[in-house]
């Protein structure tokens, strides 16, 4: 996932104040989508690509797409989803697909072995990548992901939780105020008996 595009989406969500509309539940959907793409990304970084990894990547992509539809449906019912946001969403949905297509192209025979038409047998073993990717590359990528994706998503979730607490507190205060006002009106109209002192 492109961190620049993800950052743009998160900045848009911050500007649209989702903490006061769709709230923390939409943030959980964002984190779920992030997790669904983190699994194949980490596999591609640390493991040898074979039929098993490609199959997991395909499943993760399909689950991610289903969650993306759930996310937009949930948000659309609770706040305005503007064309710019829809466009950025479509861009973000294409990135995992393009990543998968590149992986499949580079490991074509292992992909074909999933459907039984390869010249080589399917490999379903989990093996660390040999040689491993340079630690500077891995460290840089993971640091950028934490900085531009994990932390903003967590900040969004915290804002949503705080917004929910503030709304619940406000609703509670309004309900108490309404009850107190009704009690005062009943006493004033004489519908509520006030016990005499010393009885």
Short mmCIF file of C-alpha atoms in Angstrom, two decimals:
data_model
loop_
_atom_site.label_atom_id
_atom_site.label_comp_id
_atom_site.label_asym_id
_atom_site.label_seq_id
_atom_site.Cartn_x
_atom_site.Cartn_y
_atom_site.Cartn_z
CA UNK A 1 0.00 0.00 0.00
CA UNK A 2 1.32 3.44 -0.93
CA UNK A 3 1.95 5.45 2.23
CA UNK A 4 1.38 8.78 0.47
CA UNK A 5 -2.09 7.74 -0.68
CA UNK A 6 -2.91 6.28 2.73
CA UNK A 7 -1.81 9.51 4.40
CA UNK A 8 -4.01 11.52 2.03
CA UNK A 9 -7.03 9.38 2.91
CA UNK A 10 -6.38 9.70 6.63
CA UNK A 11 -5.97 13.47 6.35
CA UNK A 12 -9.28 13.59 4.47
CA UNK A 13 -10.97 11.56 7.22
CA UNK A 14 -9.56 13.95 9.82
CA UNK A 15 -10.89 16.93 7.88
CA UNK A 16 -14.31 15.27 7.55
CA UNK A 17 -14.44 14.57 11.33
CA UNK A 18 -15.51 10.95 11.14
CA UNK A 19 -15.27 10.82 14.94
CA UNK A 20 -18.58 12.71 15.01
CA UNK A 21 -20.26 10.69 12.24
CA UNK A 22 -19.30 7.08 11.44
CA UNK A 23 -16.89 7.04 14.40
CA UNK A 24 -14.62 4.37 15.80
CA UNK A 25 -16.38 1.50 14.01
CA UNK A 26 -15.23 2.83 10.65
CA UNK A 27 -11.72 3.17 12.07
CA UNK A 28 -11.82 -0.52 13.01
CA UNK A 29 -12.75 -1.34 9.41
CA UNK A 30 -9.73 0.67 8.25
CA UNK A 31 -7.46 -1.24 10.64
CA UNK A 32 -8.99 -4.52 9.48
CA UNK A 33 -8.21 -3.66 5.84
CA UNK A 34 -4.69 -2.68 6.84
CA UNK A 35 -4.23 -6.05 8.56
CA UNK A 36 -5.57 -7.91 5.55
CA UNK A 37 -2.87 -6.32 3.39
CA UNK A 38 -0.14 -6.50 6.04
CA UNK A 39 -0.20 -10.32 5.98
CA UNK A 40 0.72 -10.76 2.27
CA UNK A 41 3.10 -7.79 2.37
CA UNK A 42 5.10 -9.25 5.28
CA UNK A 43 5.09 -12.64 3.55
CA UNK A 44 6.51 -11.09 0.39
CA UNK A 45 9.24 -9.36 2.40
CA UNK A 46 10.34 -12.30 4.54
CA UNK A 47 9.31 -15.53 2.79
CA UNK A 48 10.07 -17.32 -0.48
CA UNK A 49 7.21 -16.82 -2.92
CA UNK A 50 5.57 -20.09 -3.91
CA UNK A 51 2.11 -21.50 -4.54
CA UNK A 52 1.14 -21.31 -0.86
CA UNK A 53 2.11 -17.64 -0.55
CA UNK A 54 0.35 -16.74 -3.81
CA UNK A 55 -2.81 -18.54 -2.66
CA UNK A 56 -2.76 -16.65 0.67
CA UNK A 57 -2.24 -13.38 -1.20
CA UNK A 58 -5.26 -14.08 -3.42
CA UNK A 59 -7.45 -14.87 -0.40
CA UNK A 60 -6.26 -11.73 1.42
CA UNK A 61 -7.02 -9.61 -1.63
CA UNK A 62 -10.56 -11.00 -1.92
CA UNK A 63 -11.21 -10.51 1.80
CA UNK A 64 -9.77 -6.99 1.57
CA UNK A 65 -12.13 -6.13 -1.30
CA UNK A 66 -15.13 -7.45 0.65
CA UNK A 67 -14.09 -5.39 3.69
CA UNK A 68 -13.62 -2.30 1.49
CA UNK A 69 -17.22 -2.67 0.24
CA UNK A 70 -18.41 -3.11 3.85
CA UNK A 71 -16.43 -0.01 4.87
CA UNK A 72 -17.88 2.23 2.14
CA UNK A 73 -21.41 0.92 2.75
CA UNK A 74 -21.08 1.60 6.48
CA UNK A 75 -19.66 5.10 5.93
CA UNK A 76 -22.16 6.03 3.19
CA UNK A 77 -25.09 5.42 5.55
CA UNK A 78 -23.61 7.72 8.22
CA UNK A 79 -21.75 10.54 6.47
CA UNK A 80 -21.15 12.13 3.10
CA UNK A 81 -18.69 10.17 0.97
CA UNK A 82 -17.41 12.72 -1.54
CA UNK A 83 -16.03 11.98 -5.04
CA UNK A 84 -12.43 12.71 -4.01
CA UNK A 85 -12.63 10.13 -1.23
CA UNK A 86 -14.19 7.58 -3.60
CA UNK A 87 -11.39 8.18 -6.11
CA UNK A 88 -8.65 7.72 -3.48
CA UNK A 89 -10.40 4.56 -2.26
CA UNK A 90 -10.38 3.13 -5.78
CA UNK A 91 -6.67 3.95 -6.07
CA UNK A 92 -5.93 2.21 -2.77
CA UNK A 93 -7.91 -0.85 -3.87
CA UNK A 94 -5.85 -1.13 -7.08
CA UNK A 95 -2.48 -1.12 -5.30
CA UNK A 96 -2.88 -4.59 -3.72
CA UNK A 97 -4.15 -5.97 -7.03
CA UNK A 98 -1.16 -4.54 -8.92
CA UNK A 99 1.20 -5.92 -6.25
CA UNK A 100 -0.36 -9.37 -6.62
CA UNK A 101 -0.13 -9.23 -10.43
CA UNK A 102 3.58 -8.38 -10.21
CA UNK A 103 4.17 -11.29 -7.79
CA UNK A 104 2.24 -13.67 -10.06
CA UNK A 105 4.17 -12.51 -13.13
CA UNK A 106 7.52 -13.05 -11.38
CA UNK A 107 6.45 -16.53 -10.15
CA UNK A 108 4.27 -17.61 -13.04
CA UNK A 109 4.91 -21.36 -12.83
CA UNK A 110 4.01 -21.49 -9.13
CA UNK A 111 0.83 -19.57 -9.91
CA UNK A 112 -0.09 -21.97 -12.71
CA UNK A 113 0.58 -24.91 -10.38
CA UNK A 114 -2.32 -23.70 -8.21
CA UNK A 115 -4.68 -24.73 -11.02
CA UNK A 116 -2.68 -27.79 -12.02
CA UNK A 117 -1.29 -26.65 -15.38
CA UNK A 118 2.32 -25.92 -14.45
CA UNK A 119 5.43 -27.77 -15.57
CA UNK A 120 6.63 -27.74 -11.95
CA UNK A 121 4.89 -29.05 -8.83
CA UNK A 122 3.17 -26.66 -6.46
CA UNK A 123 5.31 -25.69 -3.47
CA UNK A 124 3.31 -25.33 -0.24
CA UNK A 125 6.19 -24.91 2.20
CA UNK A 126 6.98 -21.88 4.36
CA UNK A 127 10.63 -20.88 3.91
CA UNK A 128 12.51 -17.72 4.75
CA UNK A 129 13.67 -15.73 1.75
CA UNK A 130 17.21 -16.68 0.69
CA UNK A 131 19.07 -14.45 0.53
CA UNK A 132 17.02 -12.13 2.75
CA UNK A 133 16.28 -8.61 1.62
CA UNK A 134 18.76 -5.99 2.89
CA UNK A 135 17.92 -4.95 6.45
CA UNK A 136 18.14 -1.25 5.50
CA UNK A 137 15.42 -1.76 2.89
CA UNK A 138 13.20 -3.78 5.24
CA UNK A 139 13.75 -1.38 8.14
CA UNK A 140 12.99 1.65 5.97
CA UNK A 141 9.79 0.15 4.57
CA UNK A 142 8.48 -0.98 7.96
CA UNK A 143 9.36 2.37 9.56
CA UNK A 144 7.45 4.24 6.87
CA UNK A 145 4.47 1.93 7.28
CA UNK A 146 4.40 2.53 11.06
CA UNK A 147 4.83 6.28 10.64
CA UNK A 148 2.38 6.91 7.80
CA UNK A 149 -0.17 4.12 8.27
CA UNK A 150 -0.20 2.45 11.70
CA UNK A 151 0.09 5.61 13.81
CA UNK A 152 -2.46 7.65 11.80
CA UNK A 153 -4.96 4.77 11.87
CA UNK A 154 -4.52 4.42 15.63
CA UNK A 155 -4.90 8.19 16.08
CA UNK A 156 -8.11 8.03 14.04
CA UNK A 157 -9.40 5.19 16.24
CA UNK A 158 -8.58 7.09 19.44
CA UNK A 159 -10.40 10.18 18.12
CA UNK A 160 -13.41 8.00 17.34
CA UNK A 161 -13.46 6.48 20.83
CA UNK A 162 -13.11 9.91 22.45
CA UNK A 163 -15.89 11.27 20.23
CA UNK A 164 -18.16 8.40 21.27
CA UNK A 165 -17.44 9.02 24.98
CA UNK A 166 -18.15 12.73 24.54
CA UNK A 167 -21.48 11.97 22.81
CA UNK A 168 -22.49 9.47 25.50
CA UNK A 169 -21.61 11.98 28.22
CA UNK A 170 -23.57 14.70 26.45
CA UNK A 171 -26.58 12.38 25.98
CA UNK A 172 -26.42 11.40 29.67
CA UNK A 173 -26.32 15.05 30.77
CA UNK A 174 -29.18 15.96 28.43
CA UNK A 175 -31.28 13.05 29.72
CA UNK A 176 -30.63 14.03 33.35
CA UNK A 177 -31.44 17.65 32.60
CA UNK A 178 -34.70 16.65 30.90
CA UNK A 179 -35.68 14.44 33.88
CA UNK A 180 -34.91 17.25 36.34
CA UNK A 181 -36.91 19.70 34.28
CA UNK A 182 -39.93 17.34 34.18
CA UNK A 183 -39.73 16.82 37.96
CA UNK A 184 -39.63 20.58 38.53
CA UNK A 185 -42.65 21.05 36.28
CA UNK A 186 -44.61 18.37 38.17
CA UNK A 187 -43.80 19.95 41.53
CA UNK A 188 -44.73 23.38 40.22
CA UNK A 189 -48.06 22.11 38.84
CA UNK A 190 -48.78 20.24 42.08
CA UNK A 191 -48.75 16.79 40.52
CA UNK A 192 -45.96 15.59 42.80
CA UNK A 193 -46.49 15.53 46.55
CA UNK A 194 -43.65 16.96 48.52
CA UNK A 195 -43.41 15.38 52.01
CA UNK A 196 -43.79 17.83 54.89
CA UNK A 197 -40.72 18.35 57.00
CA UNK A 198 -40.56 16.43 60.24
CA UNK A 199 -43.09 13.78 59.13
#
